[in-house]
Amino acid sequence: MTPAMDRLHLMTVLVAVGDEQSFAGGARRLGMSPPAVTRAIAALEERLGVKLLDRTTRHVRVTEAGRRYLDDARRIIAEVDEADEAAAGTNAEPRGHLAVTAPVLFGKLYVMPGIVDYLARYPAMEVSALLVDRVTNLLEEGLDVGVRIGELPDSSMQAIGVGRVRRMVYAAPAYLERHGVPHSPAELARHTVILASSVSMSPEWKFGRQGQTVSVRVKPRLVVSTNDGAIEAAVLGLGITRLMSYQAARHVETGQLVPLLRDYEPEAVPISVVHRDGRRGSARLRSFIDLIVARLRADQALNG
C-alpha cells in the first residue's frame, strides 16, 4: 500500500468511526476487525501528532481538531469517489452508500417510498435514512442529501425546490358536528385543542389575514410528542390540531379531517432537496436526487 493509499484508508476508517461514534460500529461498517480499526486510528493520530478522538467506555467523541480533520476527510473521500465514477463513465450503475435525512413524518410518507423505489432500481446501492424533526448539518453528520421544510439560511448547500406547504388547523367531522365550526382564530378559545410538541411547545398559534399576522394563545387539553399522535387524536374526534398541510393531506382526502380557518392560512413555506455541492456530483447522488425531486414535484399534496 502506497503512502497516499494508506492515508486515504486511514481517513476512511476515521470517517466510519466518526459516523458510527463507535470503534465496533466503524469496524462492522468497513468489514474490519475492531483491533485493526483501533490500530488505524492510532496510526493516523501518530502521523498527525494530534488527538482526533476521545474514547470512553461507551462512546467515542470527536475532538475539535478531529472534527475539522473529519470534515476534510469526508470531502476528500467524496471527491475521490466522484473521480472514480467519472472515470468509469457517466452511465455506470450507481453503487455504494447514500445517507439521507428528512423530517420524521415527511420522511415516512414521502421520502421512504422514494428510497424503496431507488433501491429497487439500483441493486448495488445501500441507503441510511435519518428521520428526525430537527435541522441537521449534512457535513458534520456525514449526510449526503436531505429534505428541508422552510426557508434555507444555509447558503453553503445546493437546494432544489420541490413544493410548498402550509401550517393549518384541522378537526374531524364528528367533532365539528358536536362543537361547531370556528370561523376565526379567536373562536379556538372555546374548543378542545390538541398540541403536537414535536412541532412546538408554544401555546401561540399564528395565522395570516390580508397580509397581517394574527396570533392567538391556545390552551391545549392534550399535548402529544408526535405528529402521528396528534393526528390520531384529531381523527378520533377529540378536538382541533395544527399540522403542516402535507401531514393531514391523506386524511383530508378520505374525509377523516377537515381543514379549518381557510381565510386565515399563513404564507406557504418551501420544501427543498438539499445536498453538499460537489464538483461533479456522484452518480449515486445524482440518480437519487433526480428520482426524489421528480416524485415530490409530482405529488399534489406538496404542490396544491
PDB file of C-alpha atoms in Angstrom:
ATOM      1  CA  MET A   1       0.000   0.000   0.000  1.00  0.00           C
ATOM      2  CA  THR A   2       1.498   3.337  -1.057  1.00  0.00           C
ATOM      3  CA  PRO A   3       1.629   6.239   1.424  1.00  0.00           C
ATOM      4  CA  ALA A   4      -1.193   8.045  -0.443  1.00  0.00           C
ATOM      5  CA  MET A   5      -3.374   4.918  -0.472  1.00  0.00           C
ATOM      6  CA  ASP A   6      -2.508   4.320   3.170  1.00  0.00           C
ATOM      7  CA  ARG A   7      -3.586   7.857   4.096  1.00  0.00           C
ATOM      8  CA  LEU A   8      -6.882   7.518   2.225  1.00  0.00           C
ATOM      9  CA  HIS A   9      -7.522   4.224   4.019  1.00  0.00           C
ATOM     10  CA  LEU A  10      -6.880   5.846   7.392  1.00  0.00           C
ATOM     11  CA  MET A  11      -9.236   8.691   6.504  1.00  0.00           C
ATOM     12  CA  THR A  12     -11.905   6.169   5.532  1.00  0.00           C
ATOM     13  CA  VAL A  13     -11.538   4.418   8.881  1.00  0.00           C
ATOM     14  CA  LEU A  14     -11.776   7.729  10.743  1.00  0.00           C
ATOM     15  CA  VAL A  15     -14.955   8.701   8.879  1.00  0.00           C
ATOM     16  CA  ALA A  16     -16.546   5.319   9.639  1.00  0.00           C
ATOM     17  CA  VAL A  17     -15.725   5.553  13.357  1.00  0.00           C
ATOM     18  CA  GLY A  18     -16.819   9.197  13.497  1.00  0.00           C
ATOM     19  CA  ASP A  19     -20.135   8.469  11.781  1.00  0.00           C
ATOM     20  CA  GLU A  20     -20.870   5.448  13.959  1.00  0.00           C
ATOM     21  CA  GLN A  21     -19.416   7.064  17.125  1.00  0.00           C
ATOM     22  CA  SER A  22     -18.011   3.655  17.889  1.00  0.00           C
ATOM     23  CA  PHE A  23     -14.909   1.641  17.027  1.00  0.00           C
ATOM     24  CA  ALA A  24     -17.006  -1.535  16.861  1.00  0.00           C
ATOM     25  CA  GLY A  25     -19.598   0.179  14.654  1.00  0.00           C
ATOM     26  CA  GLY A  26     -16.904   1.518  12.344  1.00  0.00           C
ATOM     27  CA  ALA A  27     -15.375  -1.937  12.129  1.00  0.00           C
ATOM     28  CA  ARG A  28     -18.710  -3.513  11.179  1.00  0.00           C
ATOM     29  CA  ARG A  29     -19.333  -0.843   8.559  1.00  0.00           C
ATOM     30  CA  LEU A  30     -15.937  -1.450   6.927  1.00  0.00           C
ATOM     31  CA  GLY A  31     -15.811  -5.222   7.412  1.00  0.00           C
ATOM     32  CA  MET A  32     -12.650  -4.899   9.529  1.00  0.00           C
ATOM     33  CA  SER A  33     -11.762  -6.278  12.946  1.00  0.00           C
ATOM     34  CA  PRO A  34     -12.049  -3.850  15.875  1.00  0.00           C
ATOM     35  CA  PRO A  35      -8.316  -4.170  16.697  1.00  0.00           C
ATOM     36  CA  ALA A  36      -7.462  -3.243  13.090  1.00  0.00           C
ATOM     37  CA  VAL A  37      -9.665  -0.155  13.344  1.00  0.00           C
ATOM     38  CA  THR A  38      -8.055   0.829  16.651  1.00  0.00           C
ATOM     39  CA  ARG A  39      -4.579   0.460  15.118  1.00  0.00           C
ATOM     40  CA  ALA A  40      -5.590   2.553  12.097  1.00  0.00           C
ATOM     41  CA  ILE A  41      -6.849   5.445  14.244  1.00  0.00           C
ATOM     42  CA  ALA A  42      -3.726   5.271  16.432  1.00  0.00           C
ATOM     43  CA  ALA A  43      -1.537   5.359  13.318  1.00  0.00           C
ATOM     44  CA  LEU A  44      -3.417   8.373  11.942  1.00  0.00           C
ATOM     45  CA  GLU A  45      -3.150  10.260  15.236  1.00  0.00           C
ATOM     46  CA  GLU A  46       0.564   9.449  15.411  1.00  0.00           C
ATOM     47  CA  ARG A  47       1.075  10.634  11.827  1.00  0.00           C
ATOM     48  CA  LEU A  48      -0.718  13.914  12.510  1.00  0.00           C
ATOM     49  CA  GLY A  49       0.597  14.416  16.018  1.00  0.00           C
ATOM     50  CA  VAL A  50      -2.852  15.329  17.318  1.00  0.00           C
ATOM     51  CA  LYS A  51      -5.656  13.568  19.194  1.00  0.00           C
ATOM     52  CA  LEU A  52      -8.659  13.056  16.911  1.00  0.00           C
ATOM     53  CA  LEU A  53     -10.985  11.004  19.103  1.00  0.00           C
ATOM     54  CA  ASP A  54     -11.818  10.922  22.817  1.00  0.00           C
ATOM     55  CA  ARG A  55     -12.613   7.389  23.901  1.00  0.00           C
ATOM     56  CA  THR A  56     -14.811   6.431  26.852  1.00  0.00           C
ATOM     57  CA  THR A  57     -16.107   3.030  27.885  1.00  0.00           C
ATOM     58  CA  ARG A  58     -19.314   3.541  25.882  1.00  0.00           C
ATOM     59  CA  HIS A  59     -18.805   6.367  23.409  1.00  0.00           C
ATOM     60  CA  VAL A  60     -16.339   7.875  21.011  1.00  0.00           C
ATOM     61  CA  ARG A  61     -16.371  11.656  20.657  1.00  0.00           C
ATOM     62  CA  VAL A  62     -14.542  13.654  18.030  1.00  0.00           C
ATOM     63  CA  THR A  63     -12.160  16.324  19.363  1.00  0.00           C
ATOM     64  CA  GLU A  64     -12.206  19.862  17.985  1.00  0.00           C
ATOM     65  CA  ALA A  65      -9.129  19.138  15.873  1.00  0.00           C
ATOM     66  CA  GLY A  66     -10.665  15.825  14.889  1.00  0.00           C
ATOM     67  CA  ARG A  67     -13.885  17.500  13.751  1.00  0.00           C
ATOM     68  CA  ARG A  68     -12.030  19.750  11.346  1.00  0.00           C
ATOM     69  CA  TYR A  69      -9.972  16.855  10.016  1.00  0.00           C
ATOM     70  CA  LEU A  70     -13.075  14.665   9.760  1.00  0.00           C
ATOM     71  CA  ASP A  71     -14.852  17.280   7.634  1.00  0.00           C
ATOM     72  CA  ASP A  72     -11.834  17.497   5.329  1.00  0.00           C
ATOM     73  CA  ALA A  73     -11.579  13.703   5.164  1.00  0.00           C
ATOM     74  CA  ARG A  74     -15.233  13.379   4.137  1.00  0.00           C
ATOM     75  CA  ARG A  75     -14.733  15.964   1.392  1.00  0.00           C
ATOM     76  CA  ILE A  76     -11.563  14.282   0.094  1.00  0.00           C
ATOM     77  CA  ILE A  77     -13.153  10.816   0.071  1.00  0.00           C
ATOM     78  CA  ALA A  78     -16.225  12.194  -1.721  1.00  0.00           C
ATOM     79  CA  GLU A  79     -14.014  13.800  -4.371  1.00  0.00           C
ATOM     80  CA  VAL A  80     -12.067  10.579  -4.876  1.00  0.00           C
ATOM     81  CA  ASP A  81     -15.345   8.673  -5.253  1.00  0.00           C
ATOM     82  CA  GLU A  82     -16.551  11.242  -7.779  1.00  0.00           C
ATOM     83  CA  ALA A  83     -13.309  10.926  -9.738  1.00  0.00           C
ATOM     84  CA  ASP A  84     -13.653   7.125  -9.790  1.00  0.00           C
ATOM     85  CA  GLU A  85     -17.229   7.365 -11.027  1.00  0.00           C
ATOM     86  CA  ALA A  86     -16.324   9.935 -13.670  1.00  0.00           C
ATOM     87  CA  ALA A  87     -13.568   7.665 -14.956  1.00  0.00           C
ATOM     88  CA  ALA A  88     -15.969   4.715 -15.041  1.00  0.00           C
ATOM     89  CA  GLY A  89     -18.355   6.719 -17.205  1.00  0.00           C
ATOM     90  CA  THR A  90     -21.498   8.730 -16.553  1.00  0.00           C
ATOM     91  CA  ASN A  91     -23.659   5.717 -17.427  1.00  0.00           C
ATOM     92  CA  ALA A  92     -22.078   3.483 -14.785  1.00  0.00           C
ATOM     93  CA  GLU A  93     -24.655   1.989 -12.416  1.00  0.00           C
ATOM     94  CA  PRO A  94     -24.732   3.768  -9.040  1.00  0.00           C
ATOM     95  CA  ARG A  95     -23.126   1.723  -6.294  1.00  0.00           C
ATOM     96  CA  GLY A  96     -22.134   2.316  -2.699  1.00  0.00           C
ATOM     97  CA  HIS A  97     -23.804   4.031   0.241  1.00  0.00           C
ATOM     98  CA  LEU A  98     -26.045   7.091   0.486  1.00  0.00           C
ATOM     99  CA  ALA A  99     -27.118   8.842   3.704  1.00  0.00           C
ATOM    100  CA  VAL A 100     -30.470  10.653   3.525  1.00  0.00           C
ATOM    101  CA  THR A 101     -32.299  12.783   6.087  1.00  0.00           C
ATOM    102  CA  ALA A 102     -35.830  14.215   6.324  1.00  0.00           C
ATOM    103  CA  PRO A 103     -38.404  15.213   8.970  1.00  0.00           C
ATOM    104  CA  VAL A 104     -39.966  12.166  10.630  1.00  0.00           C
ATOM    105  CA  LEU A 105     -43.494  12.167   9.203  1.00  0.00           C
ATOM    106  CA  PHE A 106     -42.480  13.670   5.861  1.00  0.00           C
ATOM    107  CA  GLY A 107     -39.819  11.001   5.563  1.00  0.00           C
ATOM    108  CA  LYS A 108     -42.291   8.245   6.354  1.00  0.00           C
ATOM    109  CA  LEU A 109     -44.957   9.461   3.931  1.00  0.00           C
ATOM    110  CA  TYR A 110     -42.963  10.865   1.010  1.00  0.00           C
ATOM    111  CA  VAL A 111     -39.242  10.060   1.191  1.00  0.00           C
ATOM    112  CA  MET A 112     -39.339   6.400   2.222  1.00  0.00           C
ATOM    113  CA  PRO A 113     -41.368   5.331  -0.846  1.00  0.00           C
ATOM    114  CA  GLY A 114     -38.735   7.083  -2.981  1.00  0.00           C
ATOM    115  CA  ILE A 115     -35.912   5.284  -1.169  1.00  0.00           C
ATOM    116  CA  VAL A 116     -37.619   1.922  -1.723  1.00  0.00           C
ATOM    117  CA  ASP A 117     -38.038   2.760  -5.420  1.00  0.00           C
ATOM    118  CA  TYR A 118     -34.385   3.825  -5.619  1.00  0.00           C
ATOM    119  CA  LEU A 119     -33.097   0.623  -4.007  1.00  0.00           C
ATOM    120  CA  ALA A 120     -35.268  -1.454  -6.329  1.00  0.00           C
ATOM    121  CA  ARG A 121     -33.781   0.324  -9.348  1.00  0.00           C
ATOM    122  CA  TYR A 122     -30.158   0.139  -8.198  1.00  0.00           C
ATOM    123  CA  PRO A 123     -29.307  -3.204  -6.545  1.00  0.00           C
ATOM    124  CA  ALA A 124     -25.700  -2.147  -5.827  1.00  0.00           C
ATOM    125  CA  MET A 125     -26.815   0.745  -3.587  1.00  0.00           C
ATOM    126  CA  GLU A 126     -27.341   0.927   0.179  1.00  0.00           C
ATOM    127  CA  VAL A 127     -29.168   3.753   1.978  1.00  0.00           C
ATOM    128  CA  SER A 128     -29.183   5.018   5.563  1.00  0.00           C
ATOM    129  CA  ALA A 129     -32.203   7.184   6.419  1.00  0.00           C
ATOM    130  CA  LEU A 130     -32.084   9.604   9.352  1.00  0.00           C
ATOM    131  CA  LEU A 131     -35.651  10.766  10.056  1.00  0.00           C
ATOM    132  CA  VAL A 132     -35.587  13.495  12.715  1.00  0.00           C
ATOM    133  CA  ASP A 133     -37.590  16.648  13.443  1.00  0.00           C
ATOM    134  CA  ARG A 134     -34.566  18.922  13.703  1.00  0.00           C
ATOM    135  CA  VAL A 135     -32.282  20.728  11.279  1.00  0.00           C
ATOM    136  CA  THR A 136     -29.310  18.507  10.514  1.00  0.00           C
ATOM    137  CA  ASN A 137     -25.854  19.614   9.425  1.00  0.00           C
ATOM    138  CA  LEU A 138     -25.151  17.449   6.385  1.00  0.00           C
ATOM    139  CA  LEU A 139     -21.398  17.871   6.552  1.00  0.00           C
ATOM    140  CA  GLU A 140     -20.947  17.324  10.289  1.00  0.00           C
ATOM    141  CA  GLU A 141     -23.303  14.335  10.383  1.00  0.00           C
ATOM    142  CA  GLY A 142     -21.954  12.644   7.269  1.00  0.00           C
ATOM    143  CA  LEU A 143     -25.188  13.025   5.294  1.00  0.00           C
ATOM    144  CA  ASP A 144     -25.375  13.247   1.522  1.00  0.00           C
ATOM    145  CA  VAL A 145     -28.832  14.674   0.877  1.00  0.00           C
ATOM    146  CA  GLY A 146     -31.737  15.992   2.905  1.00  0.00           C
ATOM    147  CA  VAL A 147     -35.255  17.347   2.640  1.00  0.00           C
ATOM    148  CA  ARG A 148     -35.874  20.663   4.383  1.00  0.00           C
ATOM    149  CA  ILE A 149     -39.219  22.349   5.053  1.00  0.00           C
ATOM    150  CA  GLY A 150     -38.926  26.108   5.499  1.00  0.00           C
ATOM    151  CA  GLU A 151     -36.629  28.887   4.399  1.00  0.00           C
ATOM    152  CA  LEU A 152     -32.982  27.905   3.946  1.00  0.00           C
ATOM    153  CA  PRO A 153     -30.463  30.066   5.798  1.00  0.00           C
ATOM    154  CA  ASP A 154     -27.579  27.727   4.928  1.00  0.00           C
ATOM    155  CA  SER A 155     -26.252  29.046   1.616  1.00  0.00           C
ATOM    156  CA  SER A 156     -23.388  26.532   1.515  1.00  0.00           C
ATOM    157  CA  MET A 157     -25.811  23.825   0.393  1.00  0.00           C
ATOM    158  CA  GLN A 158     -27.199  23.320  -3.079  1.00  0.00           C
ATOM    159  CA  ALA A 159     -31.010  23.457  -2.920  1.00  0.00           C
ATOM    160  CA  ILE A 160     -33.706  22.318  -5.345  1.00  0.00           C
ATOM    161  CA  GLY A 161     -37.282  23.478  -4.732  1.00  0.00           C
ATOM    162  CA  VAL A 162     -39.862  20.695  -4.921  1.00  0.00           C
ATOM    163  CA  GLY A 163     -43.041  22.173  -3.425  1.00  0.00           C
ATOM    164  CA  ARG A 164     -44.708  24.365  -0.818  1.00  0.00           C
ATOM    165  CA  VAL A 165     -46.865  23.567   2.213  1.00  0.00           C
ATOM    166  CA  ARG A 166     -48.792  25.499   4.868  1.00  0.00           C
ATOM    167  CA  ARG A 167     -49.393  25.137   8.586  1.00  0.00           C
ATOM    168  CA  MET A 168     -53.151  24.719   9.060  1.00  0.00           C
ATOM    169  CA  VAL A 169     -55.738  23.620  11.627  1.00  0.00           C
ATOM    170  CA  TYR A 170     -57.902  20.512  11.295  1.00  0.00           C
ATOM    171  CA  ALA A 171     -60.658  18.610  13.049  1.00  0.00           C
ATOM    172  CA  ALA A 172     -62.764  15.523  12.396  1.00  0.00           C
ATOM    173  CA  PRO A 173     -66.311  15.967  11.024  1.00  0.00           C
ATOM    174  CA  ALA A 174     -67.727  14.284  14.136  1.00  0.00           C
ATOM    175  CA  TYR A 175     -66.074  16.843  16.419  1.00  0.00           C
ATOM    176  CA  LEU A 176     -67.346  19.739  14.320  1.00  0.00           C
ATOM    177  CA  GLU A 177     -70.877  18.344  14.388  1.00  0.00           C
ATOM    178  CA  ARG A 178     -70.794  18.311  18.196  1.00  0.00           C
ATOM    179  CA  HIS A 179     -68.992  21.599  18.820  1.00  0.00           C
ATOM    180  CA  GLY A 180     -69.467  23.712  15.724  1.00  0.00           C
ATOM    181  CA  VAL A 181     -67.026  25.149  13.186  1.00  0.00           C
ATOM    182  CA  PRO A 182     -64.768  28.039  14.290  1.00  0.00           C
ATOM    183  CA  HIS A 183     -64.842  30.959  11.850  1.00  0.00           C
ATOM    184  CA  SER A 184     -61.965  32.985  13.317  1.00  0.00           C
ATOM    185  CA  PRO A 185     -58.802  32.177  15.318  1.00  0.00           C
ATOM    186  CA  ALA A 186     -60.304  33.860  18.391  1.00  0.00           C
ATOM    187  CA  GLU A 187     -63.032  31.195  18.500  1.00  0.00           C
ATOM    188  CA  LEU A 188     -60.416  28.496  19.175  1.00  0.00           C
ATOM    189  CA  ALA A 189     -60.563  29.530  22.851  1.00  0.00           C
ATOM    190  CA  ARG A 190     -63.838  27.637  23.270  1.00  0.00           C
ATOM    191  CA  HIS A 191     -62.618  24.485  21.524  1.00  0.00           C
ATOM    192  CA  THR A 192     -60.589  21.463  22.631  1.00  0.00           C
ATOM    193  CA  VAL A 193     -57.055  21.859  21.308  1.00  0.00           C
ATOM    194  CA  ILE A 194     -54.517  19.132  20.600  1.00  0.00           C
ATOM    195  CA  LEU A 195     -50.872  20.254  20.528  1.00  0.00           C
ATOM    196  CA  ALA A 196     -48.076  18.265  18.886  1.00  0.00           C
ATOM    197  CA  SER A 197     -44.983  19.116  20.930  1.00  0.00           C
ATOM    198  CA  SER A 198     -42.697  17.772  18.185  1.00  0.00           C
ATOM    199  CA  VAL A 199     -43.653  20.917  16.234  1.00  0.00           C
ATOM    200  CA  SER A 200     -43.653  23.443  19.059  1.00  0.00           C
ATOM    201  CA  MET A 201     -44.470  23.643  22.753  1.00  0.00           C
ATOM    202  CA  SER A 202     -45.560  27.258  22.268  1.00  0.00           C
ATOM    203  CA  PRO A 203     -49.254  27.864  23.055  1.00  0.00           C
ATOM    204  CA  GLU A 204     -49.276  30.671  20.481  1.00  0.00           C
ATOM    205  CA  TRP A 205     -50.651  29.838  17.044  1.00  0.00           C
ATOM    206  CA  LYS A 206     -50.072  32.303  14.214  1.00  0.00           C
ATOM    207  CA  PHE A 207     -52.370  32.873  11.249  1.00  0.00           C
ATOM    208  CA  GLY A 208     -52.372  35.182   8.241  1.00  0.00           C
ATOM    209  CA  ARG A 209     -55.088  37.637   7.244  1.00  0.00           C
ATOM    210  CA  GLN A 210     -54.813  40.190   4.417  1.00  0.00           C
ATOM    211  CA  GLY A 211     -51.061  40.332   4.747  1.00  0.00           C
ATOM    212  CA  GLN A 212     -51.194  40.688   8.538  1.00  0.00           C
ATOM    213  CA  THR A 213     -50.189  38.137  11.190  1.00  0.00           C
ATOM    214  CA  VAL A 214     -52.905  37.113  13.635  1.00  0.00           C
ATOM    215  CA  SER A 215     -51.747  35.365  16.812  1.00  0.00           C
ATOM    216  CA  VAL A 216     -53.867  33.525  19.370  1.00  0.00           C
ATOM    217  CA  ARG A 217     -52.882  31.754  22.568  1.00  0.00           C
ATOM    218  CA  VAL A 218     -54.396  28.310  22.889  1.00  0.00           C
ATOM    219  CA  LYS A 219     -54.721  26.115  25.954  1.00  0.00           C
ATOM    220  CA  PRO A 220     -54.234  22.509  24.830  1.00  0.00           C
ATOM    221  CA  ARG A 221     -56.198  19.809  26.552  1.00  0.00           C
ATOM    222  CA  LEU A 222     -53.871  17.190  25.051  1.00  0.00           C
ATOM    223  CA  VAL A 223     -50.149  17.592  24.399  1.00  0.00           C
ATOM    224  CA  VAL A 224     -48.632  14.715  22.453  1.00  0.00           C
ATOM    225  CA  SER A 225     -44.992  14.221  21.492  1.00  0.00           C
ATOM    226  CA  THR A 226     -45.540  13.211  17.851  1.00  0.00           C
ATOM    227  CA  ASN A 227     -47.467  14.491  14.867  1.00  0.00           C
ATOM    228  CA  ASP A 228     -48.840  10.978  14.344  1.00  0.00           C
ATOM    229  CA  GLY A 229     -50.306  11.050  17.847  1.00  0.00           C
ATOM    230  CA  ALA A 230     -51.937  14.448  17.312  1.00  0.00           C
ATOM    231  CA  ILE A 231     -53.404  13.287  14.004  1.00  0.00           C
ATOM    232  CA  GLU A 232     -54.815  10.138  15.592  1.00  0.00           C
ATOM    233  CA  ALA A 233     -56.446  12.096  18.426  1.00  0.00           C
ATOM    234  CA  ALA A 234     -57.986  14.544  15.951  1.00  0.00           C
ATOM    235  CA  VAL A 235     -59.255  11.746  13.692  1.00  0.00           C
ATOM    236  CA  LEU A 236     -60.882  10.138  16.744  1.00  0.00           C
ATOM    237  CA  GLY A 237     -62.812  13.364  17.305  1.00  0.00           C
ATOM    238  CA  LEU A 238     -61.103  14.755  20.401  1.00  0.00           C
ATOM    239  CA  GLY A 239     -60.539  18.272  19.119  1.00  0.00           C
ATOM    240  CA  ILE A 240     -58.686  20.650  16.811  1.00  0.00           C
ATOM    241  CA  THR A 241     -54.990  20.328  15.999  1.00  0.00           C
ATOM    242  CA  ARG A 242     -52.491  22.259  13.912  1.00  0.00           C
ATOM    243  CA  LEU A 243     -50.433  20.427  11.296  1.00  0.00           C
ATOM    244  CA  MET A 244     -48.439  21.005   8.161  1.00  0.00           C
ATOM    245  CA  SER A 245     -50.767  20.515   5.197  1.00  0.00           C
ATOM    246  CA  TYR A 246     -48.801  17.512   3.906  1.00  0.00           C
ATOM    247  CA  GLN A 247     -49.241  15.730   7.245  1.00  0.00           C
ATOM    248  CA  ALA A 248     -53.030  15.874   7.003  1.00  0.00           C
ATOM    249  CA  ALA A 249     -53.405  15.566   3.211  1.00  0.00           C
ATOM    250  CA  ARG A 250     -54.328  11.880   3.105  1.00  0.00           C
ATOM    251  CA  HIS A 251     -56.779  12.216   5.995  1.00  0.00           C
ATOM    252  CA  VAL A 252     -58.439  15.163   4.247  1.00  0.00           C
ATOM    253  CA  GLU A 253     -58.729  13.086   1.062  1.00  0.00           C
ATOM    254  CA  THR A 254     -60.514  10.302   2.951  1.00  0.00           C
ATOM    255  CA  GLY A 255     -62.784  12.733   4.809  1.00  0.00           C
ATOM    256  CA  GLN A 256     -61.338  11.927   8.231  1.00  0.00           C
ATOM    257  CA  LEU A 257     -60.164  15.514   8.783  1.00  0.00           C
ATOM    258  CA  VAL A 258     -61.495  18.871   7.627  1.00  0.00           C
ATOM    259  CA  PRO A 259     -59.272  21.953   7.153  1.00  0.00           C
ATOM    260  CA  LEU A 260     -60.485  24.981   9.115  1.00  0.00           C
ATOM    261  CA  LEU A 261     -59.997  28.766   9.005  1.00  0.00           C
ATOM    262  CA  ARG A 262     -59.059  28.752   5.325  1.00  0.00           C
ATOM    263  CA  ASP A 263     -59.332  32.561   5.217  1.00  0.00           C
ATOM    264  CA  TYR A 264     -56.560  32.744   7.818  1.00  0.00           C
ATOM    265  CA  GLU A 265     -53.976  30.477   6.207  1.00  0.00           C
ATOM    266  CA  PRO A 266     -50.384  31.687   6.737  1.00  0.00           C
ATOM    267  CA  GLU A 267     -47.905  32.022   3.902  1.00  0.00           C
ATOM    268  CA  ALA A 268     -46.757  28.752   2.366  1.00  0.00           C
ATOM    269  CA  VAL A 269     -43.220  27.578   3.183  1.00  0.00           C
ATOM    270  CA  PRO A 270     -40.910  25.897   0.672  1.00  0.00           C
ATOM    271  CA  ILE A 271     -39.838  22.271   0.542  1.00  0.00           C
ATOM    272  CA  SER A 272     -36.305  21.781  -0.749  1.00  0.00           C
ATOM    273  CA  VAL A 273     -33.985  18.904  -1.505  1.00  0.00           C
ATOM    274  CA  VAL A 274     -30.531  19.968  -0.303  1.00  0.00           C
ATOM    275  CA  HIS A 275     -27.133  18.407  -0.843  1.00  0.00           C
ATOM    276  CA  ARG A 276     -23.489  19.171  -0.428  1.00  0.00           C
ATOM    277  CA  ASP A 277     -22.039  20.766  -3.542  1.00  0.00           C
ATOM    278  CA  GLY A 278     -19.546  18.523  -5.336  1.00  0.00           C
ATOM    279  CA  ARG A 279     -17.559  19.485  -8.368  1.00  0.00           C
ATOM    280  CA  ARG A 280     -19.243  16.785 -10.411  1.00  0.00           C
ATOM    281  CA  GLY A 281     -21.631  15.061  -8.064  1.00  0.00           C
ATOM    282  CA  SER A 282     -21.501  11.302  -7.686  1.00  0.00           C
ATOM    283  CA  ALA A 283     -23.651   9.033  -9.819  1.00  0.00           C
ATOM    284  CA  ARG A 284     -25.382   7.678  -6.730  1.00  0.00           C
ATOM    285  CA  LEU A 285     -26.202  11.190  -5.518  1.00  0.00           C
ATOM    286  CA  ARG A 286     -27.333  12.472  -8.922  1.00  0.00           C
ATOM    287  CA  SER A 287     -29.555   9.465  -9.517  1.00  0.00           C
ATOM    288  CA  PHE A 288     -31.206   9.720  -6.095  1.00  0.00           C
ATOM    289  CA  ILE A 289     -31.790  13.464  -6.387  1.00  0.00           C
ATOM    290  CA  ASP A 290     -33.300  13.069  -9.865  1.00  0.00           C
ATOM    291  CA  LEU A 291     -35.669  10.393  -8.563  1.00  0.00           C
ATOM    292  CA  ILE A 292     -36.773  12.090  -5.342  1.00  0.00           C
ATOM    293  CA  VAL A 293     -37.172  15.536  -6.942  1.00  0.00           C
ATOM    294  CA  ALA A 294     -39.393  14.098  -9.679  1.00  0.00           C
ATOM    295  CA  ARG A 295     -41.537  12.196  -7.145  1.00  0.00           C
ATOM    296  CA  LEU A 296     -42.012  15.152  -4.806  1.00  0.00           C
ATOM    297  CA  ARG A 297     -42.792  17.630  -7.580  1.00  0.00           C
ATOM    298  CA  ALA A 298     -45.426  15.267  -8.946  1.00  0.00           C
ATOM    299  CA  ASP A 299     -47.256  14.931  -5.600  1.00  0.00           C
ATOM    300  CA  GLN A 300     -50.312  17.213  -5.494  1.00  0.00           C
ATOM    301  CA  ALA A 301     -50.280  17.263  -1.686  1.00  0.00           C
ATOM    302  CA  LEU A 302     -46.983  19.158  -1.854  1.00  0.00           C
ATOM    303  CA  ASN A 303     -47.848  21.421  -4.746  1.00  0.00           C
ATOM    304  CA  GLY A 304     -51.541  22.117  -4.430  1.00  0.00           C
TER     305      GLY A 304
END
